[in-house]
Short mmCIF file of C-alpha atoms in Angstrom, two decimals:
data_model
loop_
_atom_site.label_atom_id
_atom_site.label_comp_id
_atom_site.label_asym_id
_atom_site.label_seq_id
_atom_site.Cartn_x
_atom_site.Cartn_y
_atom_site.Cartn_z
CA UNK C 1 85.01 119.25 63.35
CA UNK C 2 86.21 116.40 60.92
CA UNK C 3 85.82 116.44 57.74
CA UNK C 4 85.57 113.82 54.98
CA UNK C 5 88.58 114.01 52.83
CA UNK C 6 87.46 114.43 49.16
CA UNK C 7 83.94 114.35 48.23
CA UNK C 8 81.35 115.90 45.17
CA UNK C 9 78.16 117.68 45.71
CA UNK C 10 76.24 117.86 42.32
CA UNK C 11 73.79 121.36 42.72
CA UNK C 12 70.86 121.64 41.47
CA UNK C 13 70.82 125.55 41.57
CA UNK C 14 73.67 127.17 42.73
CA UNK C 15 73.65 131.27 43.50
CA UNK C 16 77.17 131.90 42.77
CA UNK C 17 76.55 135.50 44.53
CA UNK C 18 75.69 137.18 41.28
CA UNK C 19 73.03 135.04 39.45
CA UNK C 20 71.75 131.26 39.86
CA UNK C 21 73.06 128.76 37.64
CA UNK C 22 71.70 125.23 36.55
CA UNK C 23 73.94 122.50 37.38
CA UNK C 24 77.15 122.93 39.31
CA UNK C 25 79.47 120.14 40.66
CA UNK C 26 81.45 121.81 43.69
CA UNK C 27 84.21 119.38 44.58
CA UNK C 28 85.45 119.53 48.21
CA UNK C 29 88.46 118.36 49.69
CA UNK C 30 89.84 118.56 53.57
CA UNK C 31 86.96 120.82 54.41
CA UNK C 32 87.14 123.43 51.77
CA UNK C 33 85.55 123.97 48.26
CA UNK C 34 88.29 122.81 46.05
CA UNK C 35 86.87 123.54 42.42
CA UNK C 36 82.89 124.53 41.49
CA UNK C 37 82.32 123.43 37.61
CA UNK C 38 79.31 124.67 36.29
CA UNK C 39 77.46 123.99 33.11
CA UNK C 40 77.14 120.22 34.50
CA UNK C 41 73.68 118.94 33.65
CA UNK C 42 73.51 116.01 34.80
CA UNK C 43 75.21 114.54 38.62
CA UNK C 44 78.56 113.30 38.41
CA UNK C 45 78.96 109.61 39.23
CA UNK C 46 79.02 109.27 43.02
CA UNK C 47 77.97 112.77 43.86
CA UNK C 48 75.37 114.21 46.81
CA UNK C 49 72.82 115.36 45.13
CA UNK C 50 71.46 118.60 46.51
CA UNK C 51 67.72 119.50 44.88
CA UNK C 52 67.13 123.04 44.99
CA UNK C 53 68.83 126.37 45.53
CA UNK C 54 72.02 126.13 47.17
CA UNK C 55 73.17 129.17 49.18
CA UNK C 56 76.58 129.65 50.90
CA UNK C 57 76.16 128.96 54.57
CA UNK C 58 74.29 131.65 56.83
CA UNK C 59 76.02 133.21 59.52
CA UNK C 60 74.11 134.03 62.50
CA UNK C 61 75.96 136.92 63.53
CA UNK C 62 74.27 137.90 67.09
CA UNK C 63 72.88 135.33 69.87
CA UNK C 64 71.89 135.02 73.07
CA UNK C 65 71.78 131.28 72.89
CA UNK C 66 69.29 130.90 76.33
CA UNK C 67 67.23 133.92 75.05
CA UNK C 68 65.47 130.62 73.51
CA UNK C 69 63.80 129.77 76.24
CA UNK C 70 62.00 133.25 76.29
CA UNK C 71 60.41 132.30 73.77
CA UNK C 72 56.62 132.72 73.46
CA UNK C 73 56.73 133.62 77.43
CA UNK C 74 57.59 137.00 77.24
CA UNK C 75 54.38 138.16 74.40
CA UNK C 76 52.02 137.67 77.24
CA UNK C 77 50.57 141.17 78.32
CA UNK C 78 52.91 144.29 77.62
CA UNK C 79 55.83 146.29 78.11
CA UNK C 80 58.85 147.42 77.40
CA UNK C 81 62.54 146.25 76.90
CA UNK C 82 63.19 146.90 80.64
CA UNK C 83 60.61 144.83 81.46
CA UNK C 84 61.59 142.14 79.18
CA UNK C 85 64.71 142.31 80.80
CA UNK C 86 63.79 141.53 84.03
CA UNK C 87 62.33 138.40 82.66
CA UNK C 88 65.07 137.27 80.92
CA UNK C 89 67.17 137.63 84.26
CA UNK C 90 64.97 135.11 85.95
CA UNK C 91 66.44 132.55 83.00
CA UNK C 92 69.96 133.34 83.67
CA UNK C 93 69.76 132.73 86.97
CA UNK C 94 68.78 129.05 86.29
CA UNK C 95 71.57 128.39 83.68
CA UNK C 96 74.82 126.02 84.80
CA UNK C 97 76.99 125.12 82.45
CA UNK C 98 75.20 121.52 82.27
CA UNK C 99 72.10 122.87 81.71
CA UNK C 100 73.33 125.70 79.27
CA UNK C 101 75.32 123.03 76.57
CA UNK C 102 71.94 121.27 76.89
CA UNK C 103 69.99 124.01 75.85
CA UNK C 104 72.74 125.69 73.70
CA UNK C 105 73.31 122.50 71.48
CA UNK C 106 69.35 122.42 71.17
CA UNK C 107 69.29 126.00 69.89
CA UNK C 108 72.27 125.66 67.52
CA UNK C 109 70.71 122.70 66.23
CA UNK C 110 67.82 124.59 65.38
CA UNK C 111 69.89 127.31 63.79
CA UNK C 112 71.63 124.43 61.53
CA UNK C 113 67.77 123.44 60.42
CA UNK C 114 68.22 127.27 59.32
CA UNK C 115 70.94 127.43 56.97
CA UNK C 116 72.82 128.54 59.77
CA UNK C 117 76.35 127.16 59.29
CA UNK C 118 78.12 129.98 61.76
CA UNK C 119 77.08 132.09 64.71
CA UNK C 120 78.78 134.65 66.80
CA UNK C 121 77.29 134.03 70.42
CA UNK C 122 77.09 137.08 71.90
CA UNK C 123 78.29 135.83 76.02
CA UNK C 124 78.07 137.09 79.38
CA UNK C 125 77.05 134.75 81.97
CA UNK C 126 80.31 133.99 82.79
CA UNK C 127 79.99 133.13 86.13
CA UNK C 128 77.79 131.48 88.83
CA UNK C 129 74.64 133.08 90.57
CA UNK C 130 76.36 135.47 92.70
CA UNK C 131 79.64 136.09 91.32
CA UNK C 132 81.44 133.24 91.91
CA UNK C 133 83.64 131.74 89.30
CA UNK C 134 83.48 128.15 88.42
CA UNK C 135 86.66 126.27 88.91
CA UNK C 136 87.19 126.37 85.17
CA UNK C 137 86.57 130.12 85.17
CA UNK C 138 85.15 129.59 81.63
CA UNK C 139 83.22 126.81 82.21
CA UNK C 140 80.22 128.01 80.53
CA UNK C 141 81.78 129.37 77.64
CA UNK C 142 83.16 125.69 76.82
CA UNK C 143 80.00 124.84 77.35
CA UNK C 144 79.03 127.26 74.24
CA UNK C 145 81.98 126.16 72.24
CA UNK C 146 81.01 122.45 73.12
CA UNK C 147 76.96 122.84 72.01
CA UNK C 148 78.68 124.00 69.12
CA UNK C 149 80.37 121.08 68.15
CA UNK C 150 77.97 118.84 68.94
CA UNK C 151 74.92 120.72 66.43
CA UNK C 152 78.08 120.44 64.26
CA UNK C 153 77.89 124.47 62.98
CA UNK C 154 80.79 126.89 63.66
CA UNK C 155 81.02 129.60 66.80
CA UNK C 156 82.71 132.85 67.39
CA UNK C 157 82.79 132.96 70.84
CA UNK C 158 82.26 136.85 71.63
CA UNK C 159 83.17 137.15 75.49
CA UNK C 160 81.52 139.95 76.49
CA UNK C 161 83.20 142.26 79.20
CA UNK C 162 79.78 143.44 81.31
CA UNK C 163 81.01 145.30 84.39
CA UNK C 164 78.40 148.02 85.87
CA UNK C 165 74.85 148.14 85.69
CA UNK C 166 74.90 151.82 84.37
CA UNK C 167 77.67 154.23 83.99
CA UNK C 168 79.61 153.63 86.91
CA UNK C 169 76.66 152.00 89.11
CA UNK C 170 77.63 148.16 90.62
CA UNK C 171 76.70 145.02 89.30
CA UNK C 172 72.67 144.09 90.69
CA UNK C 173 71.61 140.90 91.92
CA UNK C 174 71.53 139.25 88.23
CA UNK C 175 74.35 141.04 86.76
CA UNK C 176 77.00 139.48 89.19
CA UNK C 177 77.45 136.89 87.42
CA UNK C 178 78.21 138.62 84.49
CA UNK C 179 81.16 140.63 86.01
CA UNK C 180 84.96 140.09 86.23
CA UNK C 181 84.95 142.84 88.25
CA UNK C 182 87.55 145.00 85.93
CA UNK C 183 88.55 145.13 82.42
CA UNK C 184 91.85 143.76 83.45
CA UNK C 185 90.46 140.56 85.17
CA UNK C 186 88.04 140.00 81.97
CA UNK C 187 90.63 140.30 79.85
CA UNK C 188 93.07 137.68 81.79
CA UNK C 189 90.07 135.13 82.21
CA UNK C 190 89.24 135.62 78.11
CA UNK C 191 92.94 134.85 77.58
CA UNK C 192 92.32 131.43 78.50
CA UNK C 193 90.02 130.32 75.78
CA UNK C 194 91.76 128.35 72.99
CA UNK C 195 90.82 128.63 69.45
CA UNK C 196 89.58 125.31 67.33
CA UNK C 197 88.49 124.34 64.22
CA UNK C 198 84.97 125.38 64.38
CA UNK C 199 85.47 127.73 67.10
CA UNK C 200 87.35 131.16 66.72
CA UNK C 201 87.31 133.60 70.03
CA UNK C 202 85.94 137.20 69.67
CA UNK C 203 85.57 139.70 72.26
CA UNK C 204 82.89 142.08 73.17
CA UNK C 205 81.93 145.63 74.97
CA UNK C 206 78.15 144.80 76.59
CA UNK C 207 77.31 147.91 76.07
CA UNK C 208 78.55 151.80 76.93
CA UNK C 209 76.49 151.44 79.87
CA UNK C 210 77.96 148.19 80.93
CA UNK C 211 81.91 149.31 80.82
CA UNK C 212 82.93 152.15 82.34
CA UNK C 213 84.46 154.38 79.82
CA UNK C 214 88.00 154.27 81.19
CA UNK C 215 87.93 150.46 80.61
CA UNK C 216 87.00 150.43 77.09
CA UNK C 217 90.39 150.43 75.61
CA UNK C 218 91.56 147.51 77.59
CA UNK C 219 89.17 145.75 75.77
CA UNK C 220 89.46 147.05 72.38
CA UNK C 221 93.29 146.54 72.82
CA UNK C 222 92.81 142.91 74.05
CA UNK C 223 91.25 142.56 70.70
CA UNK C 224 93.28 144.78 69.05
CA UNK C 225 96.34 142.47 69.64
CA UNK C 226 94.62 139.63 68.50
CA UNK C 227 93.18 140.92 65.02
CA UNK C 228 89.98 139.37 66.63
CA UNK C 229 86.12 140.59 66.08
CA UNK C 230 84.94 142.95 68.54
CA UNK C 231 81.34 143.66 68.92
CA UNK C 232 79.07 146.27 71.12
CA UNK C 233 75.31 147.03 71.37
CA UNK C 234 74.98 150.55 70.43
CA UNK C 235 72.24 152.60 70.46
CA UNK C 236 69.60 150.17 71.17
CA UNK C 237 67.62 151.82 72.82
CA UNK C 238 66.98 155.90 73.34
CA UNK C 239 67.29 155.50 76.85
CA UNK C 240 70.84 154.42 76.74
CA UNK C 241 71.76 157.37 74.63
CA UNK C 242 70.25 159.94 77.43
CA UNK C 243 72.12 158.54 80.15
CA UNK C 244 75.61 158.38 77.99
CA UNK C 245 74.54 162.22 77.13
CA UNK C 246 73.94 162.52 80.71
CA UNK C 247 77.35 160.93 82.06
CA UNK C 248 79.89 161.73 79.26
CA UNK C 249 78.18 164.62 77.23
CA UNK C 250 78.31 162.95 74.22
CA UNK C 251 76.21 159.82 72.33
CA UNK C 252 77.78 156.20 72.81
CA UNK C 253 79.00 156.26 69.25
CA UNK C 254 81.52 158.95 70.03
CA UNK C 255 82.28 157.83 73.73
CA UNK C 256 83.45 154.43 71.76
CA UNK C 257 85.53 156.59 69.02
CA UNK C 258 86.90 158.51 71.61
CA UNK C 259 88.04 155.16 73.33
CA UNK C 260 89.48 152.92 70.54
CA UNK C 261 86.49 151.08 70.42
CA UNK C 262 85.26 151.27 66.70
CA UNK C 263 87.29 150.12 63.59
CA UNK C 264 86.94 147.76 60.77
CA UNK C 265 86.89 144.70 62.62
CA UNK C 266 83.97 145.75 65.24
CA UNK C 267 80.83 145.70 64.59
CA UNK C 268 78.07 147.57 66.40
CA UNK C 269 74.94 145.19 67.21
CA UNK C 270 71.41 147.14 66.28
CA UNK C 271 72.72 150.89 65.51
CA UNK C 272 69.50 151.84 65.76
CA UNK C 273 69.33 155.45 67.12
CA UNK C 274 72.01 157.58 65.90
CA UNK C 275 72.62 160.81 65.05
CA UNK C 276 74.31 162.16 61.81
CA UNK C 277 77.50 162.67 63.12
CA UNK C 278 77.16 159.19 64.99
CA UNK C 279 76.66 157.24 61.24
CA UNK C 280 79.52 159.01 59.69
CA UNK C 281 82.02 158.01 62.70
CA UNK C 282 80.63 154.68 62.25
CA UNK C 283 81.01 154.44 58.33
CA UNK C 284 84.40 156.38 58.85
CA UNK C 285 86.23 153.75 60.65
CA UNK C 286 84.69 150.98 58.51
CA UNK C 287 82.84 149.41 61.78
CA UNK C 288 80.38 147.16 60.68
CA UNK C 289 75.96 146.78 61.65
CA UNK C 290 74.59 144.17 62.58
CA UNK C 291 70.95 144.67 61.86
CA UNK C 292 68.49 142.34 64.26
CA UNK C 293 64.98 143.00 62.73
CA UNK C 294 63.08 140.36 64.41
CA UNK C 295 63.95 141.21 67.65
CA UNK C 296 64.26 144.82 67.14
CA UNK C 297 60.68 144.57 66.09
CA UNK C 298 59.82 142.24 69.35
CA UNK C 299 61.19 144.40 71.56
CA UNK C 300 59.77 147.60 70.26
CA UNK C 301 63.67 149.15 69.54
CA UNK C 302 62.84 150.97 66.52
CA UNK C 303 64.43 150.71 62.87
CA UNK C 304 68.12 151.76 62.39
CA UNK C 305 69.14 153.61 59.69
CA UNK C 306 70.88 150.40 57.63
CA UNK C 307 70.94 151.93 54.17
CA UNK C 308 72.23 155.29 55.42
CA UNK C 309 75.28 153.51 57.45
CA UNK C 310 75.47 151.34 54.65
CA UNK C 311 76.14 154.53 52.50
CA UNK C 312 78.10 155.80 54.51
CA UNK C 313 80.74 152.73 54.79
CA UNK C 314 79.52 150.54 57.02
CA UNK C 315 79.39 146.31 55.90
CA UNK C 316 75.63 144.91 57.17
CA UNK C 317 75.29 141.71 58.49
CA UNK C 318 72.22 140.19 60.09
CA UNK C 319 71.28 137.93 63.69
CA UNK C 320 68.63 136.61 65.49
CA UNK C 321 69.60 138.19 68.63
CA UNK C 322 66.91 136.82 71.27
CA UNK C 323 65.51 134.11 69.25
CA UNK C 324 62.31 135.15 68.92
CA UNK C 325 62.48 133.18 65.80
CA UNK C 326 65.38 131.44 64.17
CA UNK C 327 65.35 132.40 61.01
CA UNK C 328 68.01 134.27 58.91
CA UNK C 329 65.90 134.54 55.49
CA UNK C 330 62.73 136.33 58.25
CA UNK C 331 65.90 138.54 59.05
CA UNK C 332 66.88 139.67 55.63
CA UNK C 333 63.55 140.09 54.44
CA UNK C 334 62.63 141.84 57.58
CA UNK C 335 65.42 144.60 56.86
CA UNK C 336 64.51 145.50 54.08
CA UNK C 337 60.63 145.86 54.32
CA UNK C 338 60.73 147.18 57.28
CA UNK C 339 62.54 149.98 55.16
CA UNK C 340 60.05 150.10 53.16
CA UNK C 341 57.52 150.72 55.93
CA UNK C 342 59.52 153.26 57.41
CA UNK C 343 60.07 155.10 54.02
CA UNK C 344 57.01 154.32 51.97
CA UNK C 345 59.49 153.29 48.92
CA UNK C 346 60.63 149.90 47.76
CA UNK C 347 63.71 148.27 46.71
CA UNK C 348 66.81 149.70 49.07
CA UNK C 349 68.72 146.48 48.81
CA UNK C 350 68.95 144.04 46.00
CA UNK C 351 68.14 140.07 47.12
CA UNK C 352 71.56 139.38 46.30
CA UNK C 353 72.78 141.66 48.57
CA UNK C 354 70.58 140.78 51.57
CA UNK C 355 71.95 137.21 50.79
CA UNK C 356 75.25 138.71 51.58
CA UNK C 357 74.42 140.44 54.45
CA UNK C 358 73.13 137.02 55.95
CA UNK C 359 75.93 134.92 54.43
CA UNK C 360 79.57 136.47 53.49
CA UNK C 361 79.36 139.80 55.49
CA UNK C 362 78.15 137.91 58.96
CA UNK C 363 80.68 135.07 58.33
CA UNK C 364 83.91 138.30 58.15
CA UNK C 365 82.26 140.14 61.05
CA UNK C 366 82.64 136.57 62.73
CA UNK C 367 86.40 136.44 61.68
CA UNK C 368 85.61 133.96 58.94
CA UNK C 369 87.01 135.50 56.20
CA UNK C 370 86.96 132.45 54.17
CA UNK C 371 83.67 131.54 54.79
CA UNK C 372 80.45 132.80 53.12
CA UNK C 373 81.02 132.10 49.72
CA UNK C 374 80.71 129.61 46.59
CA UNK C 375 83.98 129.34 45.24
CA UNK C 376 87.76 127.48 45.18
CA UNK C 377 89.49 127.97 48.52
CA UNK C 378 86.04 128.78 50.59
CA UNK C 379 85.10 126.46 53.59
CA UNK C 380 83.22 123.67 52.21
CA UNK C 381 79.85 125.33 54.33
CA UNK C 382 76.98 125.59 51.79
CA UNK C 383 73.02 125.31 52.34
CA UNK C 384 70.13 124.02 50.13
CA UNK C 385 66.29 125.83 49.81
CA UNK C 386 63.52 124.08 48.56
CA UNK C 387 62.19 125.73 45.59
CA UNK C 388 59.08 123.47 45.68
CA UNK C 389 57.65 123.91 49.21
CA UNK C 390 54.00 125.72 48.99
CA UNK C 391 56.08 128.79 49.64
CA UNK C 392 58.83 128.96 47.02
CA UNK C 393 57.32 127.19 43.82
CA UNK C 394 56.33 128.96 41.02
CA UNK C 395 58.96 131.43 40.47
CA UNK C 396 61.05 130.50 37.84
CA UNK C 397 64.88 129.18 39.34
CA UNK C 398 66.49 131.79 37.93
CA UNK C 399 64.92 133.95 40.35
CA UNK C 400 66.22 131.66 43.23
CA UNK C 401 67.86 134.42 44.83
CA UNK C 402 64.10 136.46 45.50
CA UNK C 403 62.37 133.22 45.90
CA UNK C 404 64.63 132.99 48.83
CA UNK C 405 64.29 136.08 50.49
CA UNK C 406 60.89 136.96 49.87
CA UNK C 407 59.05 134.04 50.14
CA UNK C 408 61.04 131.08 51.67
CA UNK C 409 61.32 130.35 55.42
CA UNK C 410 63.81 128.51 57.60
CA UNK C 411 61.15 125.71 57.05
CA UNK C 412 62.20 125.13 53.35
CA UNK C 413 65.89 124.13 54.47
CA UNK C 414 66.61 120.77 52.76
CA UNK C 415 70.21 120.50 53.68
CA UNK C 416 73.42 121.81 55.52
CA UNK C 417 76.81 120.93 55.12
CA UNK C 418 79.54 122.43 56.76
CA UNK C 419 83.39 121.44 56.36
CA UNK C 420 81.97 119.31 53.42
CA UNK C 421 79.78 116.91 55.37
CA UNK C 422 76.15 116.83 55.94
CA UNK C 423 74.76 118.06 59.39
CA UNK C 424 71.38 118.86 57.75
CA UNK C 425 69.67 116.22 55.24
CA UNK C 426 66.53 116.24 53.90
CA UNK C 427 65.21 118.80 56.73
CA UNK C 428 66.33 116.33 59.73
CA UNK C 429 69.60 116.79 61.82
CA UNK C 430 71.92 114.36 61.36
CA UNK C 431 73.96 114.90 64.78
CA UNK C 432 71.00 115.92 67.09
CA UNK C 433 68.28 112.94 66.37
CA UNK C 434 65.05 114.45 67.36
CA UNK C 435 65.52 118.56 67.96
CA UNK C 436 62.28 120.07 68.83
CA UNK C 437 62.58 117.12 72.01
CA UNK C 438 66.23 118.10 72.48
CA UNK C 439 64.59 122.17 72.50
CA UNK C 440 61.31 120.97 74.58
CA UNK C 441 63.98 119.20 76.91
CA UNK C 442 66.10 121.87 78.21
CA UNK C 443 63.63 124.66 77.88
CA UNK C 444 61.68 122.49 80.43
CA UNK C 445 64.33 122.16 82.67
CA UNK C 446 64.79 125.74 83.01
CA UNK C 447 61.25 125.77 84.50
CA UNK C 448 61.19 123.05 86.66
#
């Protein structure tokens, strides 16, 4: 990810994480924010003008990159998540790692149309159909990291150990592919993958179901070790819970506790059903949520308690999870009126702090500390909403910060830079040409 060496971006409206203010000069250098002026009225000569509300970068902090191509597909008739699953197997088994970067650098593409300037890609199709390992054992997680590169955002590549079908039952058919066969062999493959500029390396536990509970701590220690992000489903669904009470006698909250698994740099993916004792572990060791509304809602999971792990210690972020839309602004707006729905009340989180949730808190749960916000020594990795689209005008700019929750869409993206250059302008990609052919491309090829 190069990045121009000195250059000015004159803001419009800039939400400095606290309140908007009119006219702001943000001077980058080498990739990073090196001064933000405000009280500029007027664009400095030879500045990028940005028109609009400028944001700090999203972070997309859960994907399933080929969940894309689900998309649509899977609302026909009924069902549950187990049934969705077995769809989404019948993808998986098509993906190589040619076919995946296609599809992947469509789909992150699409997320940089977003505001999406990071994402932590959830990934588990390590192998090929069958088990076998490619002769670049992590050929299709380069193949992430690549797709990446190309839509020109940032990844944290969260390798995901997946090693049982269920507490202690083998791999099936579609979930060979998935396995390394132990923790130990995961964790030696994962060891390979190099860190780069726009790509950092995570780790992550499938699920409770997915690794047997005497493997757990190799995995939390591999990351551990590192100081990298480690993330889990938890609790997604009830049925997961039963069968962990079933197996281990306790919920999957505790199991990880008990196991090393939870601390401040892991964050559990959906939370959803938990018990009392579950939120306060949780909030204890500072383990962070990543809240998934639209998909949550897709799926039929259920609404996790955010604001009481919230309360209780535990940083939110927000991701798109299965892509049933792309669409981190649906995702913070979603959280909190769903909320609302659940409780009949109104107002649990501020706008400025869902805008955190979906920028600075997804960016550290991605290991981007230095990422996520509008000020000296950030990344340079910013993104401008339209505050005149037949959504967002009217409101006054001072309420930017609403406008953009509550009534603007991943459609009023003007622009995207990250690392100080432009990979969104004026709502077209400047990297991937044409992106709903690049998206109608590879989801195609999946069917053929």
């Amino acid at each position: 990810m190069t990045a121009p060496p000195t250059r000015t971006y004159w803001l419009e409206h800039a939400w400095l994480g606290t309140h908007v203010e009119p006219g702001a000069a943000v001077e980058v250098a080498d990739g990073r924010i090196a001064a933000v002026r405000t009280d500029v009225p007027t664009p400095p000569p030879g500045a990028e003008i940005l028109r609009g509300l400028t944001l700090p970068g999203l972070a997309n902090a859960h994907s399933h990159a080929f969940h894309r191509a689900l998309r649509s597909t899977v609302q026909v008739g009924s069902g549950t998540f187990w049934t969705w699953r077995e769809v989404m197997y019948s993808v998986a088994d098509k993906l190589t790692p040619e076919n995946y970067h296609a599809l992947a650098r469509a789909v992150y593409a699409e997320m940089a149309l977003a505001g999406v300037t990071a994402v932590g890609e959830f990934h588990y199709l390590h192998h090929a159909p069958g088990g076998t390992p490619y002769g670049d054992p992590n050929a299709m997680g380069e193949a992430l990291v690549a797709a990446a590169a190309d839509a020109g955002i940032r990844i944290t590549l969260l390798d995901t150990a997946y090693l049982s079908s269920g507490f202690g039952e083998a791999p099936d058919t579609h979930q060979l592919r998935f396995s390394d066969g132990s923790a130990e062999a995961w964790a030696e493959r994962c060891s390979l993958l190099k860190e780069r500029d726009h790509a950092r390396i995570g780790a992550a536990v499938h699920s409770v179901r997915a690794v047997p509970a005497g493997q757990l701590a190799t995995v939390a220690r591999w990351a551990q070790e590192r100081r990298a992000p480690l993330h889990v489903h938890l609790s997604e669904q009830t049925a997961e819970n039963d069968a962990c009470q079933a197996a281990h006698g306790c919920t999957p909250t505790r199991l990880l506790a008990d196991h090393g698994v939870l601390g401040p740099r892991t964050t559990g993916v959906h939370n959803t059903h938990l018990t009392d004792e579950d939120i306060a572990l949780i909030g204890g060791f500072g383990t962070g949520t990543c809240m998934c509304p639209t998909t949550e809602r897709d799926l039929a999971d259920g609404i996790g308690p955010a604001v009481a792990l919230q309360r209780a210690g535990s940083p939110l972020c927000l991701g798109s999870d299965s892509h049933a839309v792309i669409d981190l602004l649906e995702e913070a707006r979603a959280m909190e009126l769903d909320e609302r729905l659940r409780t009949r009340s109104r107002g649990h989180w501020t706008a400025a702090a869902l805008l955190r949730a979906a920028s600075a808190d997804g960016h550290a749960a991605l290991g981007w500390q230095d990422a996520g916000r509008l000020e000296a020594g950030a990344l340079a990795d910013f993104t401008t909403i339209a505050l005149d689209s037949v959504r967002t005008v009217g409101p006054p700019p001072r309420l930017g910060a609403e406008t953009a929750v509550f009534a603007a869409s991943a459609a009023d993206v003007r622009h995207t830079v990250v690392a100080g250059r432009h990979v969104v302008r004026d709502g077209a990609h400047v990297l991937v040409p044409d992106v709903p052919a690049a998206l109608a491309g590879a989801v195609e090829a999946l069917r053929a």
